[in-house]
Amino acid sequence: MQGESSGHDWWHIYRVWQTSLYIAARENVDSDVVQLAALLHDIGDWKFHEGDESVGPRLAREWLESLGVAENIITHVCTIIANLSFKGADVKAAPLSPEGQVVQDADRLDAIGAIGIARAFAYGGSKGREMHDPEAQPVMHASFEQYKASRGTTINHFHEKLVLLKDRMNTSTARALAEQRHAFMLDFLDQFNAEWNINGS
Ligand code: ADP
Ligand code: NI
């Protein structure tokens, strides 16, 4: 992940790890499981493996087995990794253990606010997505397959995912952090629209 340019680089992992630690210190969870899941959560991400969701949990398992980690911890960490990712606005999320909920919150916090804005455009550019098309409407994806196949603009990604995350945080610690990041993102979208519609919309 070192040097990756679409917002899924080592520093994203580092931030999710640190944010996971921040949340874990305020919630009743096993911090070892939280840290392992945070550090391995984007390994073999389906977004970079032709939509194949099985690569990540498999690579994580191989890595943890090579280190001699106990089987119950490996199973727990790999289950978290398999169920962490956002699957579409109208897709029911998979159930997560309290440890998984902490890492999912940390991952989602890194997708909103100033860093979230930067990551969205970095990702969009890396996938050859248009920045904005005022004629394209956001799509509330009803299945993971539909979400994975989406080629929408980056501004629409804010409406299809990023502005929805605040109300989907699992822990109260993350909900509090999300408020300000969410508000900043809405300000950004207002400013973007104001500049776009210089003669009024
Ligand atoms: P998840 O596991 O929920 O997909 P990741 O940590 O892998 O989360 O990163 C997802 C981030 O990648 C998004 O929050 C966003 O910044 C970026 N991203 C994903 N899909 C798109 C898209 N279609 N357009 C713009 N950015 C995207
Ligand atoms: Ni991530």
PDB file of C-alpha atoms and ligand atoms in Angstrom:
ATOM      1  CA  MET A   1       0.000   0.000   0.000  1.00  0.00           C
ATOM      2  CA  GLN A   2       2.994   2.254   0.340  1.00  0.00           C
ATOM      3  CA  GLY A   3       2.782   5.099  -2.188  1.00  0.00           C
ATOM      4  CA  GLU A   4      -0.685   4.085  -3.457  1.00  0.00           C
ATOM      5  CA  SER A   5      -2.383   7.167  -4.979  1.00  0.00           C
ATOM      6  CA  SER A   6      -6.136   6.538  -4.749  1.00  0.00           C
ATOM      7  CA  GLY A   7      -6.526   7.160  -1.007  1.00  0.00           C
ATOM      8  CA  HIS A   8      -5.902   3.541  -0.022  1.00  0.00           C
ATOM      9  CA  ASP A   9      -2.238   4.042   0.827  1.00  0.00           C
ATOM     10  CA  TRP A  10      -0.399   3.113   4.027  1.00  0.00           C
ATOM     11  CA  TRP A  11      -1.298   6.460   5.614  1.00  0.00           C
ATOM     12  CA  HIS A  12      -5.017   5.631   5.247  1.00  0.00           C
ATOM     13  CA  ILE A  13      -4.301   2.388   7.135  1.00  0.00           C
ATOM     14  CA  TYR A  14      -2.280   4.306   9.709  1.00  0.00           C
ATOM     15  CA  ARG A  15      -5.101   6.823  10.269  1.00  0.00           C
ATOM     16  CA  VAL A  16      -7.719   4.068  10.566  1.00  0.00           C
ATOM     17  CA  TRP A  17      -5.455   2.279  13.052  1.00  0.00           C
ATOM     18  CA  GLN A  18      -5.004   5.454  15.127  1.00  0.00           C
ATOM     19  CA  THR A  19      -8.705   6.383  14.987  1.00  0.00           C
ATOM     20  CA  SER A  20      -9.598   2.788  15.920  1.00  0.00           C
ATOM     21  CA  LEU A  21      -7.345   3.083  18.974  1.00  0.00           C
ATOM     22  CA  TYR A  22      -8.997   6.401  19.906  1.00  0.00           C
ATOM     23  CA  ILE A  23     -12.484   4.866  19.706  1.00  0.00           C
ATOM     24  CA  ALA A  24     -11.442   1.557  21.344  1.00  0.00           C
ATOM     25  CA  ALA A  25     -10.117   3.451  24.380  1.00  0.00           C
ATOM     26  CA  ARG A  26     -13.654   4.790  24.897  1.00  0.00           C
ATOM     27  CA  GLU A  27     -15.611   1.593  24.159  1.00  0.00           C
ATOM     28  CA  ASN A  28     -15.555  -1.855  25.742  1.00  0.00           C
ATOM     29  CA  VAL A  29     -13.654  -3.916  23.128  1.00  0.00           C
ATOM     30  CA  ASP A  30     -10.618  -6.174  22.649  1.00  0.00           C
ATOM     31  CA  SER A  31      -7.959  -3.755  21.488  1.00  0.00           C
ATOM     32  CA  ASP A  32      -5.714  -6.474  19.931  1.00  0.00           C
ATOM     33  CA  VAL A  33      -8.480  -7.665  17.593  1.00  0.00           C
ATOM     34  CA  VAL A  34      -9.371  -4.032  16.767  1.00  0.00           C
ATOM     35  CA  GLN A  35      -5.762  -3.232  15.868  1.00  0.00           C
ATOM     36  CA  LEU A  36      -5.218  -6.335  13.711  1.00  0.00           C
ATOM     37  CA  ALA A  37      -8.470  -5.721  11.825  1.00  0.00           C
ATOM     38  CA  ALA A  38      -7.641  -2.021  11.336  1.00  0.00           C
ATOM     39  CA  LEU A  39      -4.146  -2.787  10.024  1.00  0.00           C
ATOM     40  CA  LEU A  40      -5.382  -5.487   7.620  1.00  0.00           C
ATOM     41  CA  HIS A  41      -8.815  -4.103   6.656  1.00  0.00           C
ATOM     42  CA  ASP A  42      -7.961  -2.967   3.111  1.00  0.00           C
ATOM     43  CA  ILE A  43      -5.566  -5.770   2.164  1.00  0.00           C
ATOM     44  CA  GLY A  44      -6.705  -7.266  -1.180  1.00  0.00           C
ATOM     45  CA  ASP A  45      -9.629  -4.750  -1.398  1.00  0.00           C
ATOM     46  CA  TRP A  46     -12.242  -5.857  -4.003  1.00  0.00           C
ATOM     47  CA  LYS A  47     -12.028  -2.371  -5.569  1.00  0.00           C
ATOM     48  CA  PHE A  48      -8.555  -3.307  -6.808  1.00  0.00           C
ATOM     49  CA  HIS A  49      -9.169  -7.016  -7.508  1.00  0.00           C
ATOM     50  CA  GLU A  50     -11.873  -7.043 -10.204  1.00  0.00           C
ATOM     51  CA  GLY A  51     -14.625  -6.861  -7.595  1.00  0.00           C
ATOM     52  CA  ASP A  52     -13.538 -10.122  -5.911  1.00  0.00           C
ATOM     53  CA  GLU A  53     -14.423  -9.844  -2.196  1.00  0.00           C
ATOM     54  CA  SER A  54     -12.722 -13.088  -1.171  1.00  0.00           C
ATOM     55  CA  VAL A  55      -9.140 -11.896  -1.763  1.00  0.00           C
ATOM     56  CA  GLY A  56      -8.854  -9.659   1.348  1.00  0.00           C
ATOM     57  CA  PRO A  57      -9.940 -12.158   4.023  1.00  0.00           C
ATOM     58  CA  ARG A  58      -7.794 -14.866   2.356  1.00  0.00           C
ATOM     59  CA  LEU A  59      -4.622 -12.737   2.298  1.00  0.00           C
ATOM     60  CA  ALA A  60      -5.237 -11.607   5.890  1.00  0.00           C
ATOM     61  CA  ARG A  61      -5.648 -15.239   7.011  1.00  0.00           C
ATOM     62  CA  GLU A  62      -2.429 -16.317   5.271  1.00  0.00           C
ATOM     63  CA  TRP A  63      -0.528 -13.446   6.884  1.00  0.00           C
ATOM     64  CA  LEU A  64      -1.864 -14.076  10.397  1.00  0.00           C
ATOM     65  CA  GLU A  65      -1.291 -17.847  10.083  1.00  0.00           C
ATOM     66  CA  SER A  66       2.324 -17.201   9.045  1.00  0.00           C
ATOM     67  CA  LEU A  67       2.748 -15.286  12.325  1.00  0.00           C
ATOM     68  CA  GLY A  68       1.225 -18.095  14.401  1.00  0.00           C
ATOM     69  CA  VAL A  69      -1.765 -16.032  15.608  1.00  0.00           C
ATOM     70  CA  ALA A  70      -4.435 -18.083  17.470  1.00  0.00           C
ATOM     71  CA  GLU A  71      -7.196 -19.505  15.239  1.00  0.00           C
ATOM     72  CA  ASN A  72     -10.064 -17.806  17.122  1.00  0.00           C
ATOM     73  CA  ILE A  73      -8.426 -14.404  16.622  1.00  0.00           C
ATOM     74  CA  ILE A  74      -7.746 -15.106  12.930  1.00  0.00           C
ATOM     75  CA  THR A  75     -11.394 -16.084  12.381  1.00  0.00           C
ATOM     76  CA  HIS A  76     -12.629 -12.983  14.204  1.00  0.00           C
ATOM     77  CA  VAL A  77     -10.309 -10.602  12.307  1.00  0.00           C
ATOM     78  CA  CYS A  78     -11.112 -12.153   8.904  1.00  0.00           C
ATOM     79  CA  THR A  79     -14.863 -12.016   9.562  1.00  0.00           C
ATOM     80  CA  ILE A  80     -14.530  -8.312  10.361  1.00  0.00           C
ATOM     81  CA  ILE A  81     -12.545  -7.672   7.173  1.00  0.00           C
ATOM     82  CA  ALA A  82     -15.111  -9.539   5.056  1.00  0.00           C
ATOM     83  CA  ASN A  83     -18.021  -7.480   6.418  1.00  0.00           C
ATOM     84  CA  LEU A  84     -16.515  -4.015   6.850  1.00  0.00           C
ATOM     85  CA  SER A  85     -16.988  -2.437   3.448  1.00  0.00           C
ATOM     86  CA  PHE A  86     -19.838  -0.175   2.369  1.00  0.00           C
ATOM     87  CA  LYS A  87     -22.058  -2.100  -0.056  1.00  0.00           C
ATOM     88  CA  GLY A  88     -24.507   0.513  -1.367  1.00  0.00           C
ATOM     89  CA  ALA A  89     -26.892   3.141   0.048  1.00  0.00           C
ATOM     90  CA  ASP A  90     -29.895   0.808   0.145  1.00  0.00           C
ATOM     91  CA  VAL A  91     -28.024  -2.419   0.962  1.00  0.00           C
ATOM     92  CA  LYS A  92     -28.500  -3.797   4.487  1.00  0.00           C
ATOM     93  CA  ALA A  93     -25.132  -3.845   6.273  1.00  0.00           C
ATOM     94  CA  ALA A  94     -23.718  -7.155   7.560  1.00  0.00           C
ATOM     95  CA  PRO A  95     -23.713  -7.590  11.365  1.00  0.00           C
ATOM     96  CA  LEU A  96     -20.357  -6.819  13.001  1.00  0.00           C
ATOM     97  CA  SER A  97     -18.866  -7.658  16.411  1.00  0.00           C
ATOM     98  CA  PRO A  98     -18.182  -4.676  18.727  1.00  0.00           C
ATOM     99  CA  GLU A  99     -14.520  -4.785  17.546  1.00  0.00           C
ATOM    100  CA  GLY A 100     -15.662  -4.748  13.896  1.00  0.00           C
ATOM    101  CA  GLN A 101     -17.971  -1.833  14.617  1.00  0.00           C
ATOM    102  CA  VAL A 102     -15.042   0.200  15.952  1.00  0.00           C
ATOM    103  CA  VAL A 103     -12.891  -0.419  12.847  1.00  0.00           C
ATOM    104  CA  GLN A 104     -15.813   0.265  10.506  1.00  0.00           C
ATOM    105  CA  ASP A 105     -16.410   3.590  12.267  1.00  0.00           C
ATOM    106  CA  ALA A 106     -12.727   4.516  11.967  1.00  0.00           C
ATOM    107  CA  ASP A 107     -12.686   3.568   8.267  1.00  0.00           C
ATOM    108  CA  ARG A 108     -15.832   5.621   7.662  1.00  0.00           C
ATOM    109  CA  LEU A 109     -14.462   8.613   9.563  1.00  0.00           C
ATOM    110  CA  ASP A 110     -11.526   8.589   7.117  1.00  0.00           C
ATOM    111  CA  ALA A 111     -14.039   8.775   4.240  1.00  0.00           C
ATOM    112  CA  ILE A 112     -15.638  12.043   5.448  1.00  0.00           C
ATOM    113  CA  GLY A 113     -14.374  15.509   6.395  1.00  0.00           C
ATOM    114  CA  ALA A 114     -11.374  17.172   4.723  1.00  0.00           C
ATOM    115  CA  ILE A 115      -9.496  13.905   4.309  1.00  0.00           C
ATOM    116  CA  GLY A 116     -12.603  12.199   2.952  1.00  0.00           C
ATOM    117  CA  ILE A 117     -13.009  14.912   0.301  1.00  0.00           C
ATOM    118  CA  ALA A 118      -9.368  14.555  -0.736  1.00  0.00           C
ATOM    119  CA  ARG A 119      -9.656  10.751  -0.885  1.00  0.00           C
ATOM    120  CA  ALA A 120     -12.840  10.817  -2.944  1.00  0.00           C
ATOM    121  CA  PHE A 121     -11.243  12.910  -5.699  1.00  0.00           C
ATOM    122  CA  ALA A 122      -8.014  10.906  -5.575  1.00  0.00           C
ATOM    123  CA  TYR A 123     -10.019   7.693  -5.965  1.00  0.00           C
ATOM    124  CA  GLY A 124     -12.267   9.148  -8.690  1.00  0.00           C
ATOM    125  CA  GLY A 125      -9.234  10.306 -10.681  1.00  0.00           C
ATOM    126  CA  SER A 126      -7.509   6.948 -10.320  1.00  0.00           C
ATOM    127  CA  LYS A 127     -10.604   5.211 -11.730  1.00  0.00           C
ATOM    128  CA  GLY A 128     -11.019   7.712 -14.584  1.00  0.00           C
ATOM    129  CA  ARG A 129     -14.255   9.087 -13.141  1.00  0.00           C
ATOM    130  CA  GLU A 130     -15.638  12.486 -14.073  1.00  0.00           C
ATOM    131  CA  MET A 131     -15.486  15.012 -11.236  1.00  0.00           C
ATOM    132  CA  HIS A 132     -19.008  16.328 -11.748  1.00  0.00           C
ATOM    133  CA  ASP A 133     -21.788  16.226 -14.338  1.00  0.00           C
ATOM    134  CA  PRO A 134     -24.798  18.375 -13.375  1.00  0.00           C
ATOM    135  CA  GLU A 135     -27.021  16.223 -15.578  1.00  0.00           C
ATOM    136  CA  ALA A 136     -26.105  12.953 -13.834  1.00  0.00           C
ATOM    137  CA  GLN A 137     -28.331  12.067 -10.877  1.00  0.00           C
ATOM    138  CA  PRO A 138     -27.041  10.153  -7.839  1.00  0.00           C
ATOM    139  CA  VAL A 139     -28.144   6.498  -7.634  1.00  0.00           C
ATOM    140  CA  MET A 140     -29.155   4.845  -4.346  1.00  0.00           C
ATOM    141  CA  HIS A 141     -27.689   1.406  -5.083  1.00  0.00           C
ATOM    142  CA  ALA A 142     -29.979  -1.401  -3.969  1.00  0.00           C
ATOM    143  CA  SER A 143     -27.434  -4.229  -4.362  1.00  0.00           C
ATOM    144  CA  PHE A 144     -23.703  -4.643  -3.846  1.00  0.00           C
ATOM    145  CA  GLU A 145     -23.371  -5.805  -7.478  1.00  0.00           C
ATOM    146  CA  GLN A 146     -24.951  -2.557  -8.682  1.00  0.00           C
ATOM    147  CA  TYR A 147     -22.730  -0.477  -6.345  1.00  0.00           C
ATOM    148  CA  LYS A 148     -19.578  -2.289  -7.534  1.00  0.00           C
ATOM    149  CA  ALA A 149     -20.469  -1.738 -11.203  1.00  0.00           C
ATOM    150  CA  SER A 150     -21.166   1.987 -10.687  1.00  0.00           C
ATOM    151  CA  ARG A 151     -19.199   4.452 -12.850  1.00  0.00           C
ATOM    152  CA  GLY A 152     -20.751   7.586 -11.348  1.00  0.00           C
ATOM    153  CA  THR A 153     -19.127  10.970 -10.851  1.00  0.00           C
ATOM    154  CA  THR A 154     -17.192  11.797  -7.696  1.00  0.00           C
ATOM    155  CA  ILE A 155     -19.662  14.503  -6.627  1.00  0.00           C
ATOM    156  CA  ASN A 156     -22.447  11.924  -6.884  1.00  0.00           C
ATOM    157  CA  HIS A 157     -20.396   9.582  -4.687  1.00  0.00           C
ATOM    158  CA  PHE A 158     -20.874  12.125  -1.890  1.00  0.00           C
ATOM    159  CA  HIS A 159     -24.660  11.678  -2.189  1.00  0.00           C
ATOM    160  CA  GLU A 160     -24.454   7.921  -2.801  1.00  0.00           C
ATOM    161  CA  LYS A 161     -22.226   7.219   0.200  1.00  0.00           C
ATOM    162  CA  LEU A 162     -20.267   9.921   1.998  1.00  0.00           C
ATOM    163  CA  VAL A 163     -23.088  12.116   3.371  1.00  0.00           C
ATOM    164  CA  LEU A 164     -24.924   8.981   4.539  1.00  0.00           C
ATOM    165  CA  LEU A 165     -22.098   7.814   6.801  1.00  0.00           C
ATOM    166  CA  LYS A 166     -22.722  10.177   9.743  1.00  0.00           C
ATOM    167  CA  ASP A 167     -26.019   8.476  10.591  1.00  0.00           C
ATOM    168  CA  ARG A 168     -24.538   5.008  10.176  1.00  0.00           C
ATOM    169  CA  MET A 169     -21.800   5.216  12.799  1.00  0.00           C
ATOM    170  CA  ASN A 170     -21.919   2.311  15.263  1.00  0.00           C
ATOM    171  CA  THR A 171     -20.378   3.900  18.375  1.00  0.00           C
ATOM    172  CA  SER A 172     -21.269   7.123  20.194  1.00  0.00           C
ATOM    173  CA  THR A 173     -17.570   8.099  20.153  1.00  0.00           C
ATOM    174  CA  ALA A 174     -17.527   8.002  16.334  1.00  0.00           C
ATOM    175  CA  ARG A 175     -20.921   9.702  16.046  1.00  0.00           C
ATOM    176  CA  ALA A 176     -19.529  12.685  17.953  1.00  0.00           C
ATOM    177  CA  LEU A 177     -16.428  12.876  15.701  1.00  0.00           C
ATOM    178  CA  ALA A 178     -18.557  12.509  12.564  1.00  0.00           C
ATOM    179  CA  GLU A 179     -20.724  15.587  13.250  1.00  0.00           C
ATOM    180  CA  GLN A 180     -18.057  18.176  12.526  1.00  0.00           C
ATOM    181  CA  ARG A 181     -16.527  16.275   9.585  1.00  0.00           C
ATOM    182  CA  HIS A 182     -19.982  15.880   8.050  1.00  0.00           C
ATOM    183  CA  ALA A 183     -20.766  19.602   8.424  1.00  0.00           C
ATOM    184  CA  PHE A 184     -17.453  20.486   6.747  1.00  0.00           C
ATOM    185  CA  MET A 185     -18.310  18.210   3.822  1.00  0.00           C
ATOM    186  CA  LEU A 186     -21.723  19.870   3.367  1.00  0.00           C
ATOM    187  CA  ASP A 187     -20.014  23.291   3.367  1.00  0.00           C
ATOM    188  CA  PHE A 188     -17.666  22.017   0.661  1.00  0.00           C
ATOM    189  CA  LEU A 189     -20.592  20.808  -1.486  1.00  0.00           C
ATOM    190  CA  ASP A 190     -22.384  24.175  -1.073  1.00  0.00           C
ATOM    191  CA  GLN A 191     -19.245  26.065  -2.075  1.00  0.00           C
ATOM    192  CA  PHE A 192     -18.659  23.716  -5.036  1.00  0.00           C
ATOM    193  CA  ASN A 193     -22.228  24.354  -6.273  1.00  0.00           C
ATOM    194  CA  ALA A 194     -21.987  28.108  -5.751  1.00  0.00           C
ATOM    195  CA  GLU A 195     -18.803  28.267  -7.858  1.00  0.00           C
ATOM    196  CA  TRP A 196     -20.306  25.986 -10.507  1.00  0.00           C
ATOM    197  CA  ASN A 197     -23.515  28.048 -10.824  1.00  0.00           C
ATOM    198  CA  ILE A 198     -21.840  31.439 -11.139  1.00  0.00           C
ATOM    199  CA  ASN A 199     -24.937  32.937 -12.821  1.00  0.00           C
ATOM    200  CA  GLY A 200     -27.352  31.174 -10.466  1.00  0.00           C
ATOM    201  CA  SER A 201     -28.907  27.762 -11.023  1.00  0.00           C
TER     202      SER A 201
HETATM  203  P1  ADP B   1     -14.945   0.923   1.966  1.00  0.00           P
HETATM  204  O1  ADP B   1     -14.328  -0.347   2.451  1.00  0.00           O
HETATM  205  O2  ADP B   1     -16.206   1.302   2.720  1.00  0.00           O
HETATM  206  O3  ADP B   1     -15.166   0.940   0.476  1.00  0.00           O
HETATM  207  P2  ADP B   1     -12.348   2.198   1.863  1.00  0.00           P
HETATM  208  O4  ADP B   1     -11.531   2.485   3.071  1.00  0.00           O
HETATM  209  O5  ADP B   1     -11.924   1.072   0.996  1.00  0.00           O
HETATM  210  O6  ADP B   1     -13.882   2.027   2.339  1.00  0.00           O
HETATM  211  O7  ADP B   1     -12.348   3.502   1.007  1.00  0.00           O
HETATM  212  C1  ADP B   1     -13.441   3.955   0.349  1.00  0.00           C
HETATM  213  C2  ADP B   1     -13.122   5.348  -0.124  1.00  0.00           C
HETATM  214  O8  ADP B   1     -12.700   5.323  -1.477  1.00  0.00           O
HETATM  215  C3  ADP B   1     -14.362   6.199  -0.149  1.00  0.00           C
HETATM  216  O9  ADP B   1     -14.719   6.685   1.066  1.00  0.00           O
HETATM  217  C4  ADP B   1     -13.987   7.238  -1.150  1.00  0.00           C
HETATM  218  O10 ADP B   1     -13.131   8.188  -0.619  1.00  0.00           O
HETATM  219  C5  ADP B   1     -13.282   6.370  -2.161  1.00  0.00           C
HETATM  220  N1  ADP B   1     -14.265   5.902  -3.124  1.00  0.00           N
HETATM  221  C6  ADP B   1     -14.812   4.681  -3.241  1.00  0.00           C
HETATM  222  N2  ADP B   1     -15.666   4.623  -4.283  1.00  0.00           N
HETATM  223  C7  ADP B   1     -15.644   5.862  -4.838  1.00  0.00           C
HETATM  224  C8  ADP B   1     -16.290   6.477  -5.962  1.00  0.00           C
HETATM  225  N3  ADP B   1     -17.143   5.808  -6.734  1.00  0.00           N
HETATM  226  N4  ADP B   1     -16.003   7.769  -6.217  1.00  0.00           N
HETATM  227  C9  ADP B   1     -15.146   8.466  -5.453  1.00  0.00           C
HETATM  228  N5  ADP B   1     -14.501   7.951  -4.399  1.00  0.00           N
HETATM  229  C10 ADP B   1     -14.743   6.674  -4.099  1.00  0.00           C
HETATM  230 NI    NI B   2     -10.228   1.605   4.392  1.00  0.00          NI
END
